[in-house]
Structure formats: C-alpha cells, structure tokens
GROMACS .gro file of C-alpha atoms in nm:
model
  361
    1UNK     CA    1   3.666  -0.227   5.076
    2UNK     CA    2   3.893  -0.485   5.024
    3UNK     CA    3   4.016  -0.405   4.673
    4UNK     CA    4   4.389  -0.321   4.588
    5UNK     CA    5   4.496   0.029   4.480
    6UNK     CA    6   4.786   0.097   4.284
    7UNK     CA    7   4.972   0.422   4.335
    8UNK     CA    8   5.007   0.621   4.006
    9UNK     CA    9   5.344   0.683   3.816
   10UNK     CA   10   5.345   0.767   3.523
   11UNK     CA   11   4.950   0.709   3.495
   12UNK     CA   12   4.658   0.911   3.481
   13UNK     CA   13   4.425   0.724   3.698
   14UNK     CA   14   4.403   0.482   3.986
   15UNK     CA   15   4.470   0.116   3.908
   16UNK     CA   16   4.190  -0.071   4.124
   17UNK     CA   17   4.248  -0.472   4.160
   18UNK     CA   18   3.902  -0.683   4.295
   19UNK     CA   19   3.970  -0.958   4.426
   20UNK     CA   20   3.638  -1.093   4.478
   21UNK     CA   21   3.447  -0.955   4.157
   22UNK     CA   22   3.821  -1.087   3.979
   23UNK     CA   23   3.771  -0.746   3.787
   24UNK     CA   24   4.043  -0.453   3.701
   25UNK     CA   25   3.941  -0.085   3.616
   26UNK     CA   26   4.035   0.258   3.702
   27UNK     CA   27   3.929   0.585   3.900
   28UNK     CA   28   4.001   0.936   3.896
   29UNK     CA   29   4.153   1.176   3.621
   30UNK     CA   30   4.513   1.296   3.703
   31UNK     CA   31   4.745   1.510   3.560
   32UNK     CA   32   5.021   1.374   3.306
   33UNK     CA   33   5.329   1.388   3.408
   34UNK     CA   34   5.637   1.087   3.525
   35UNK     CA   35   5.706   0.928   3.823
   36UNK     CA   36   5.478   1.144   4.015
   37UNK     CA   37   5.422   0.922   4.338
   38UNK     CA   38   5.621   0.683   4.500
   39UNK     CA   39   5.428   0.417   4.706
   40UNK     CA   40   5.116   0.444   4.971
   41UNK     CA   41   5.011   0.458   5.314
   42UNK     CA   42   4.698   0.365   5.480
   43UNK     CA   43   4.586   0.671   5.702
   44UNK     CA   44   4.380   0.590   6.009
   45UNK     CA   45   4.102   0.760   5.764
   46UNK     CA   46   4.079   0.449   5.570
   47UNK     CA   47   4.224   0.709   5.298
   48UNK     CA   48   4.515   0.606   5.069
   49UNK     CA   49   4.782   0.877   5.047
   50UNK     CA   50   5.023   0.886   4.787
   51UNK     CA   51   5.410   0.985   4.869
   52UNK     CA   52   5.495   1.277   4.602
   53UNK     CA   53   5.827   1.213   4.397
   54UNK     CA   54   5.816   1.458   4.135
   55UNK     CA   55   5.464   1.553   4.151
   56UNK     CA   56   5.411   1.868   4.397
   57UNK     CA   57   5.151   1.761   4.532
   58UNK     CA   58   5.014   1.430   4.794
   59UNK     CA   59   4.758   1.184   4.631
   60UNK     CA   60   4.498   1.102   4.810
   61UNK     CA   61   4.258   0.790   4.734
   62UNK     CA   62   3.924   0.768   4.856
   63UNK     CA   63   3.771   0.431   4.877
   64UNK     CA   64   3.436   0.457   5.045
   65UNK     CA   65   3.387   0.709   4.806
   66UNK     CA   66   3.622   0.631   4.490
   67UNK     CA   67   3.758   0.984   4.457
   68UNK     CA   68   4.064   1.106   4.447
   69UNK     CA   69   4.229   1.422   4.518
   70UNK     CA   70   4.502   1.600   4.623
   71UNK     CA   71   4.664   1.818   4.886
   72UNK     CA   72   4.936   2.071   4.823
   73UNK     CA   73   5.220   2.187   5.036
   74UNK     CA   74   5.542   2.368   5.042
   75UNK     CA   75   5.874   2.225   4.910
   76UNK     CA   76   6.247   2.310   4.990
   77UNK     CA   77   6.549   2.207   4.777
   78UNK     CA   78   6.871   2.329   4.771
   79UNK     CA   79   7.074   2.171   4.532
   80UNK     CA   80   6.818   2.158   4.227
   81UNK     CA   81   6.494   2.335   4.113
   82UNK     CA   82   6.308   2.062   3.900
   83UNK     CA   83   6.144   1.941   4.181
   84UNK     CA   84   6.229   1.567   4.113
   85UNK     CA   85   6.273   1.283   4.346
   86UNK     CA   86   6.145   1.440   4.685
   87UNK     CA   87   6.060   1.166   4.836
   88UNK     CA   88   6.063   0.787   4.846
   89UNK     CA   89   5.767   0.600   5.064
   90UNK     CA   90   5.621   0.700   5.395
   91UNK     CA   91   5.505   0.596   5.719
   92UNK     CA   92   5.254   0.627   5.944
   93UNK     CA   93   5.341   0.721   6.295
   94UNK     CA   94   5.200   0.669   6.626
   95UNK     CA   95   5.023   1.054   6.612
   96UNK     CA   96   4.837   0.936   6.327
   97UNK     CA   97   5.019   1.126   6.047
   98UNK     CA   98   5.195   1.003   5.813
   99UNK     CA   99   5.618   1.116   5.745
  100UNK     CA  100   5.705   1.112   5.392
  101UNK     CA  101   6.149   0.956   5.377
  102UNK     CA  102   6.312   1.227   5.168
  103UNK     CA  103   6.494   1.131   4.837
  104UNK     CA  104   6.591   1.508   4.746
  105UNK     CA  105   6.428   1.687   4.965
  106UNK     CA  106   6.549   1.932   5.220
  107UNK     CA  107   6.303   1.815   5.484
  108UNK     CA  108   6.046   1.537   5.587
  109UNK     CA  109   5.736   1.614   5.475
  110UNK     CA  110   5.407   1.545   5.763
  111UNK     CA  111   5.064   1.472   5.612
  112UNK     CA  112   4.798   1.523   5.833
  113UNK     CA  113   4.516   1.348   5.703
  114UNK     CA  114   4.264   1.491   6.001
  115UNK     CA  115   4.344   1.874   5.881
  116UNK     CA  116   4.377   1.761   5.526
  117UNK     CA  117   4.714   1.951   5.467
  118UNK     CA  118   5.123   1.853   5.419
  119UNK     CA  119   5.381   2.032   5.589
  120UNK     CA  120   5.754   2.034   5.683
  121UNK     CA  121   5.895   1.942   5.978
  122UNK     CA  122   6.252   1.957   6.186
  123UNK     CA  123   6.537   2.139   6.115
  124UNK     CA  124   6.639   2.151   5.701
  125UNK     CA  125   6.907   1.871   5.625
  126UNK     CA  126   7.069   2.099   5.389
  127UNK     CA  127   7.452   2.086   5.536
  128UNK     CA  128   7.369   1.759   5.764
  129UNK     CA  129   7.393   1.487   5.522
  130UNK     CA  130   7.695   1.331   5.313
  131UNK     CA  131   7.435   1.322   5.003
  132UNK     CA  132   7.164   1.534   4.881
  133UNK     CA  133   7.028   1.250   4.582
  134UNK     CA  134   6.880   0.937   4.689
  135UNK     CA  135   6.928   0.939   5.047
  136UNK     CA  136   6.657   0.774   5.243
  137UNK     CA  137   6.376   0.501   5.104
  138UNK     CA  138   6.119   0.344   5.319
  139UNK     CA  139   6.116   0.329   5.674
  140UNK     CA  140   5.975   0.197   5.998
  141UNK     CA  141   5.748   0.282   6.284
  142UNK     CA  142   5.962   0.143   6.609
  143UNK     CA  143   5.852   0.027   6.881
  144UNK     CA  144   6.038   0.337   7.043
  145UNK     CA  145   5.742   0.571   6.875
  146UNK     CA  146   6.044   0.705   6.614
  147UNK     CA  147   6.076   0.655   6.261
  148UNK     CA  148   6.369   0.510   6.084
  149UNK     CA  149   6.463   0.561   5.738
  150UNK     CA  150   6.647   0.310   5.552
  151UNK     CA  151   6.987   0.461   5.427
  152UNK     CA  152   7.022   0.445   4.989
  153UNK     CA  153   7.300   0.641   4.967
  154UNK     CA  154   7.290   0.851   5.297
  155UNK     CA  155   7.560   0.697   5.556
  156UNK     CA  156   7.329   0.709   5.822
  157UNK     CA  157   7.000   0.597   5.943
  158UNK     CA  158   6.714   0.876   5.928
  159UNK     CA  159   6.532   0.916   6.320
  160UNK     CA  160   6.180   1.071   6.299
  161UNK     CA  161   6.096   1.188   6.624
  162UNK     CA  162   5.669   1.275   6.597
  163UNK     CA  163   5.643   1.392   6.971
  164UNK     CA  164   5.923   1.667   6.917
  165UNK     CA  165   5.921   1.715   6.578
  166UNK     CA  166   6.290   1.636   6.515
  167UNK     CA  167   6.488   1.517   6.242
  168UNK     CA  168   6.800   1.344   6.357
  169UNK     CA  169   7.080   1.094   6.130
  170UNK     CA  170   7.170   0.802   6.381
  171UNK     CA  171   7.412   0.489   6.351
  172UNK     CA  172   7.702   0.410   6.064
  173UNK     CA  173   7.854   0.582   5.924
  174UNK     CA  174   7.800   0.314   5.663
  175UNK     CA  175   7.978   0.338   5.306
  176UNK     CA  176   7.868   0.297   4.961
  177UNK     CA  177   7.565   0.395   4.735
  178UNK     CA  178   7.238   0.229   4.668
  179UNK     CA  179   7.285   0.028   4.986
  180UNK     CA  180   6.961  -0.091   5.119
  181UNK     CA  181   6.582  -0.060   5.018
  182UNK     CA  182   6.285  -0.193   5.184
  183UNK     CA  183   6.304  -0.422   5.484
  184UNK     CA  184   6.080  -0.596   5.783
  185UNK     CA  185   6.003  -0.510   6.127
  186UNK     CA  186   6.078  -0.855   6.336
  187UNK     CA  187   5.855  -0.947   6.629
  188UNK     CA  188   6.111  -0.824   6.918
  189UNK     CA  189   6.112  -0.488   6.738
  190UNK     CA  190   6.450  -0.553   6.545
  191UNK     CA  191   6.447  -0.398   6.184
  192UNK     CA  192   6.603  -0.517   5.946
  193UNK     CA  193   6.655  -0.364   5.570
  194UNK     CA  194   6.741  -0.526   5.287
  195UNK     CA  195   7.057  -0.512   5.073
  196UNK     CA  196   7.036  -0.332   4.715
  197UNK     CA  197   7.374  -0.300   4.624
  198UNK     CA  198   7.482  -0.382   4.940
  199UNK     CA  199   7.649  -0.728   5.077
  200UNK     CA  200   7.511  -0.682   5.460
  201UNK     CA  201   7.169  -0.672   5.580
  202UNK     CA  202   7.128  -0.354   5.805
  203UNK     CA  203   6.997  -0.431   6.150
  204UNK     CA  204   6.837  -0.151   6.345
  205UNK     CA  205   6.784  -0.203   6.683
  206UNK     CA  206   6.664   0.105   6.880
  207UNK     CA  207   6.627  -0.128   7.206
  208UNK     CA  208   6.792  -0.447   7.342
  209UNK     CA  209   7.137  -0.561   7.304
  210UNK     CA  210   7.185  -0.478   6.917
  211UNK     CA  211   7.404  -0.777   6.939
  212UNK     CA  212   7.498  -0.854   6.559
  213UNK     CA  213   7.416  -1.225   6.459
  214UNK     CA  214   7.459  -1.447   6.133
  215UNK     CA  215   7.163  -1.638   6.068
  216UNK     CA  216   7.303  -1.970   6.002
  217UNK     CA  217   7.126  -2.053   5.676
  218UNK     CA  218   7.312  -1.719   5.608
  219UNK     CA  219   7.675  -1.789   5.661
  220UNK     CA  220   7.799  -1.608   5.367
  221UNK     CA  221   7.529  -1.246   5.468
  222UNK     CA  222   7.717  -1.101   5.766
  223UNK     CA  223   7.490  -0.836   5.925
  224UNK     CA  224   7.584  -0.483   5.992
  225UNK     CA  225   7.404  -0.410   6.321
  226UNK     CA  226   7.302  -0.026   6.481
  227UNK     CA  227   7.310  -0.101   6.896
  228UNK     CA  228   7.028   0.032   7.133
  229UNK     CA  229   7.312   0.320   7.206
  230UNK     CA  230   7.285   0.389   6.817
  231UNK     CA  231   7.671   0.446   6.837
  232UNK     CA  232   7.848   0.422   6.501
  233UNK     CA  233   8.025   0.061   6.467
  234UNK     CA  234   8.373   0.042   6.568
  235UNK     CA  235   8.573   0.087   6.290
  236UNK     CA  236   8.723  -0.328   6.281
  237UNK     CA  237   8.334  -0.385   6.205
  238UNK     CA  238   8.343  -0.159   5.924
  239UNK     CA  239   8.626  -0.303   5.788
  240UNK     CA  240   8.499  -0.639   5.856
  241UNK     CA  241   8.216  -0.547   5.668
  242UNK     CA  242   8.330  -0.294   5.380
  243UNK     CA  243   8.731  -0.375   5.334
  244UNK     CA  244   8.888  -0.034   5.323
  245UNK     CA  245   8.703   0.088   5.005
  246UNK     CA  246   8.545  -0.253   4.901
  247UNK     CA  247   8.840  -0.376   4.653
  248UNK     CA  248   8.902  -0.616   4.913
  249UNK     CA  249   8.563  -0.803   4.891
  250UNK     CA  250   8.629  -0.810   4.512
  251UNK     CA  251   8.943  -0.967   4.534
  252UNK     CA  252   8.784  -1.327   4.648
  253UNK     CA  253   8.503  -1.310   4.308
  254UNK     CA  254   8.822  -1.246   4.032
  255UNK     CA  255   8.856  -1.540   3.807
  256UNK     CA  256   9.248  -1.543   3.789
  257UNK     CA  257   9.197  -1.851   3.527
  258UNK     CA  258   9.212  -1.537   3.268
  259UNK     CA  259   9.504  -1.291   3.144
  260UNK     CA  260   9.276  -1.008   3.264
  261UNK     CA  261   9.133  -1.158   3.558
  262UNK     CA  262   9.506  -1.237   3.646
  263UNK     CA  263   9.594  -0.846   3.543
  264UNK     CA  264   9.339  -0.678   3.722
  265UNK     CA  265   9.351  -0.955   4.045
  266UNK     CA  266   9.753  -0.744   4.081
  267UNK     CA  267   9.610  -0.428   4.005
  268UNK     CA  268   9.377  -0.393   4.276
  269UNK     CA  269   9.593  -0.583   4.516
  270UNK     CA  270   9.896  -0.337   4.458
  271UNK     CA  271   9.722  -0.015   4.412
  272UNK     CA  272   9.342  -0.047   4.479
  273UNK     CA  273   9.225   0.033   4.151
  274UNK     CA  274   9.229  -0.035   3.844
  275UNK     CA  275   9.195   0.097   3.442
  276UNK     CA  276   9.165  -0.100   3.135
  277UNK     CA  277   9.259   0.066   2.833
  278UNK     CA  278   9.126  -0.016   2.485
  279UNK     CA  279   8.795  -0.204   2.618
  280UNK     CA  280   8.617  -0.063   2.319
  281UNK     CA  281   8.804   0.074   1.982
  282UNK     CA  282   8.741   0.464   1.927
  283UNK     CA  283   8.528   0.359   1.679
  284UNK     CA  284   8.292   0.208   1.901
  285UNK     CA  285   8.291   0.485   2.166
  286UNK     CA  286   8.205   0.725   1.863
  287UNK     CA  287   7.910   0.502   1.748
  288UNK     CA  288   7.772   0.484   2.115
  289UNK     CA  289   7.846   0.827   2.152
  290UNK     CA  290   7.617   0.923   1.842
  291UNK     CA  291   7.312   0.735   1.965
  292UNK     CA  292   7.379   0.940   2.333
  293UNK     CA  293   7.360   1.272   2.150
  294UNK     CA  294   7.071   1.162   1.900
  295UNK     CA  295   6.840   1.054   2.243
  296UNK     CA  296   6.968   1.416   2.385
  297UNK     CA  297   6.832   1.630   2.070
  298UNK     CA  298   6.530   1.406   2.027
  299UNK     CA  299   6.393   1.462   2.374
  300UNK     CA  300   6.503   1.828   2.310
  301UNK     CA  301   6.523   1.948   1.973
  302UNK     CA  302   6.669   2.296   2.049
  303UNK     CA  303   6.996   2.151   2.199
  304UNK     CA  304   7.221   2.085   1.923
  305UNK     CA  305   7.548   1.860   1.963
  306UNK     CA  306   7.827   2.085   1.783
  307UNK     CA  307   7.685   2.383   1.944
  308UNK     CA  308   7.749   2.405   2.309
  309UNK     CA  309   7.569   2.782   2.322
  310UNK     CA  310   7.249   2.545   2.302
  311UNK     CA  311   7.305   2.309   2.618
  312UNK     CA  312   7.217   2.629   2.845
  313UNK     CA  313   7.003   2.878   2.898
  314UNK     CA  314   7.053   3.237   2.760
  315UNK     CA  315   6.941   3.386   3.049
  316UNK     CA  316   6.916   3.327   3.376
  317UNK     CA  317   6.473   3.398   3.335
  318UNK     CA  318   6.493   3.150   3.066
  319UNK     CA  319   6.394   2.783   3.091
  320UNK     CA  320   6.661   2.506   3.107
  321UNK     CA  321   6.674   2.372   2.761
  322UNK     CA  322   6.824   2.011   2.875
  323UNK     CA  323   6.574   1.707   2.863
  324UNK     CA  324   6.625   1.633   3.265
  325UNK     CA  325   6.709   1.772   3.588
  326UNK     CA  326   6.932   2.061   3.466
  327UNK     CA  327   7.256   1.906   3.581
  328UNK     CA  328   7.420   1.882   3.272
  329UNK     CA  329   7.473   1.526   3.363
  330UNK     CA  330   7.416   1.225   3.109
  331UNK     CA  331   7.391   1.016   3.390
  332UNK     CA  332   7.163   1.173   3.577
  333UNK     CA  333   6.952   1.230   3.222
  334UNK     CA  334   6.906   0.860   3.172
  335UNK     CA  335   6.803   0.774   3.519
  336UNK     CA  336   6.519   1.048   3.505
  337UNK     CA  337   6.431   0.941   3.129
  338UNK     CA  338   6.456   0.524   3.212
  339UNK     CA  339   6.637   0.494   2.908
  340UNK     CA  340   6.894   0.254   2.961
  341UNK     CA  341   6.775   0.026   2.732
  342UNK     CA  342   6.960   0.284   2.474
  343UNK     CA  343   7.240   0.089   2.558
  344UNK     CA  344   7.153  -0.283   2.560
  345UNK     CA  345   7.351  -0.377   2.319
  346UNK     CA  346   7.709  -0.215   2.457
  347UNK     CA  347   7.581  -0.391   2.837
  348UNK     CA  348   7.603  -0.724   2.647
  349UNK     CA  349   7.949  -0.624   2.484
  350UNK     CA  350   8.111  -0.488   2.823
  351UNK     CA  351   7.931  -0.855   2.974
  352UNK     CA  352   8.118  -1.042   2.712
  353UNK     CA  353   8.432  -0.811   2.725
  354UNK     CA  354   8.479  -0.755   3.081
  355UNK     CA  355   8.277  -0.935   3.340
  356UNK     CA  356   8.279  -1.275   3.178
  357UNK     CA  357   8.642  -1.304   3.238
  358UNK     CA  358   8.688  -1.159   3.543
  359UNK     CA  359   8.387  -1.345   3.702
  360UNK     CA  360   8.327  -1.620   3.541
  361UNK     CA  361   7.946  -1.489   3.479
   0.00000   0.00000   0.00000
C-alpha cells in the first residue's frame, strides 16, 4: 500500500509512516513486553512478518487489511531459559519462506507464511558453534539459492540450505566479537557485510574467484574474503588481517607522546597485554559500585546487596529473582536493561583518564 511499517520493540502497536497522506498513526494492540521483534521481511503474501527476539511468538502485519497477528512455534535453548535474544533479522528464500538468523537460539527458525505456522529446521547448533550469545545477524539470499548469515560473534558464516533443510557454518574461522552487522548483496552476487567492531569488511563469495580486493578509495579497509571453495583463509591472511590476538593493530593507534601511551606502547609489545593499576581511587570504584547495586535492587526489590541468600532462587520451582537473563552477570544485566547510561559519567572519566592519552581522541 505503499506506507512504511515499523517493527515493534518495546511498543504496543504498529508504527505506520504515509508517505503520500504525510500522516503517522498506529495499528494493532500488542502485548507489553521489551525488545520483542527484531526487524521485518516482506513475504510473497504482501504480509509483514516480524523476526521474534524475546517475544515467543512471529508478528505478522497485515496491510490490505491493517491487522496484525501472530503465529506461535516451538523454541530450543540450551544454555538459558529466559527466552531472550533468539533471533536477529530474517530472510526470505527462494521456497518462499522466510529463515529467521539465530542470536541464541539452538536452531533457525522457518516461517511459512502459506501454512501460517513457524518451525525449526536442520540439525540443533548446540555443540557446533564457538558461541551460543550473539552469533548470527542478518543475512542474504545468494545467488546459489542458500542463505548466509553474517557472523557477530560466531567465527563462521551461517549456510541455509532451503532445498535440504540443512544448517551448515562455512568460511573463517574469523576472530573477535561483535564483528560485522548488516551488509549488501553486489550485482555479480558478491556479499559483502559490514564491519561493527571489526576493521575488515567480510566478503562472501559462494561463486567466482573469491579473489580478495582493496577498493582503492579504501586503502586503509583491507577485506577479509570467503572463496567459492568456502575454505577457511590461510592462516598469513588471518594474521594479515587480525595480528595474532589484535595487540598488533593497536600498536600503530598508541600516542607514545604520553608517559602512559609510552608505558603501555612496551607493555603490549613485550608481553601482549597490559594492566593499569590505580585508574580510579577505591573510592571511586565504591561510589560506582553503589549506583550498580542501587539499579540491581530497584529493578528487583527482593535482591538485597549484603545478602547473597537473595541473588538466587530458593528452590529450584522458584522464579529467578535477578532483574535479567539469570546469569548472574552485571554485564549481561545492563545489555538486556539498556542501561548504560548509568554510567555516563565514569565513560567520560575513563575517556579523559585513559583513551585521551593513549589515542590522542
């Protein structure tokens, strides 16, 4: 119908853009609940499906006519039981279907828009993969008829095979976390994802020469390449490409114009690491300590700081009292909750501190 749909969050309704009327409102009445779905596909329906993140369920968006529903399905994790983070985007294959890229999740999901159901398909990746968290986001239809996710923290590429329903890691092994996300499909059928965290673009090549190239606008963007053999690259491209566990690469940004530029500059040249005592007084570490535990107990007033019989559950039949995804990780607590912002003000200290005179930024 020409209008723009935007895939619900954290919202309880459809976002719908019109163009041509310039007008904004909303359809539908969802659940409450965060981060629920995780980007769209078109189905050959017209239908807008929703990729489930942490909702248990697939969205679907009618636009002919503006309902919305959903479609349930089975889910397999084995390494947590919140049901967060299942998957990241989708695509729609050559079968008409559409593969959901897992996040978490022990298994691509296939949404069949024609039967109106979700299942999962191939064998688990439980066992398979280097990382359980984060490991696939977005993908590609190839010209091959596969599917390709792009690796986040995963060391491989993801292969979707529709006709025989196989799940297969191909290419890398490729090092590092929060690598790539997103990418483009060239004309000659090249992919090619772009760099997060990472300091290569990712080309995947199922066909041709997989030759790797440096655009020359690009001279300082080297390209990690996957050949039409999907081979893992010989190991003087990886260290080309990573240094042996990327201190290398961080050697050539150090200002050295600084005592601890010049300090850590040795460090990491001698040993490959490096710690720096006494960045913030005890003090300090106490204060931001205290806000970390007042977030905790506000988002979950039953956990109580000086009493560690409160951070679990008293039984294994009773809930998990811990305000994210039961891991008993801070970390992973402020990732699910978006609440960095907790800590703006030690980010500007550690800037001023640290990374100002080691980099000059």
């Amino acid at each position: 119908d020409g209008c723009i749909y935007g895939i619900p969050q954290c919202a309880e309704s459809i976002l719908k853009i019109d163009p041509y009327r310039q007008e904004v409102s909303t359809i539908g009445k969802l659940e409450p609940g965060g981060w629920k779905w995780h980007g769209g596909v078109v189905g050959r329906d017209g239908c807008i499906y929703g990729i489930p993140s942490n909702a248990d369920t697939v969205l679907k968006i009618d636009p002919f006519q503006q309902k919305v529903s959903t479609i349930p399905f089975n889910y397999s994790c084995h390494h947590r039981s919140d049901g967060k983070y299942k998957y990241l985007g989708g695509v729609l294959g050559p079968d008409g279907r559409i593969y959901a890229i897992p996040s978490d999740a022990d298994y691509v999901l296939r949404i069949d828009p024609a039967r109106g159901e979700a299942v999962e398909i191939g064998a688990t990746l439980e066992g398979r993969v280097d990382k359980h968290c984060n490991k696939w986001q977005n993908g590609f239809l190839a010209g091959d008829g596969r599917i390709y996710g792009i690796p986040l923290k995963s060391d491989r590429v993801l292969c979707i095979d529709v006709v025989a329903e196989s799940v297969e890691m191909v290419g890398g092994p490729f090092h590092g976390f929060e690598k790539w996300e997103g990418g483009v499909l060239s004309p000659r059928g090249a992919m090619y994802c772009v760099p997060l965290k990472c300091k290569h673009v990712l080309k995947i090549h199922p066909k041709g020469e997989g030759v790797a190239q440096r655009p020359a606008e690009q001279q300082d963007l080297p390209m990690m390449t996957m050949p039409s053999t999907l081979l893992p690259p010989s190991s003087s491209e990886v260290g080309e490409a990573y240094g042996d566990d990327g201190h290398r690469d961080l050697l050539s940004m150090i200002s050295t114009g600084t005592d601890l530029g010049r300090r850590v500059y040795a460090a990491l040249e001698a040993d490959g690491y490096v710690v720096l005592p006494a960045v913030l007084s005890a003090a300090e570490c106490a204060v931001e300590l205290g806000r970390m535990w007042s977030y905790v107990q506000t988002l979950s007033p039953s956990i109580k700081r000086d009493d560690p019989a409160t951070w679990f559950p008293s039984s294994l039949t009773e809930p998990d009292p811990w305000p994210h995804s039961g891991w008993k990780s801070f970390s992973d607590m402020f990732q699910t909750e978006q609440a960095g912002w907790l800590f703006s003000d030690l980010r500007e200290r550690l800037a001023d501190l640290v990374f100002a005179p080691l980099f000059g930024t």
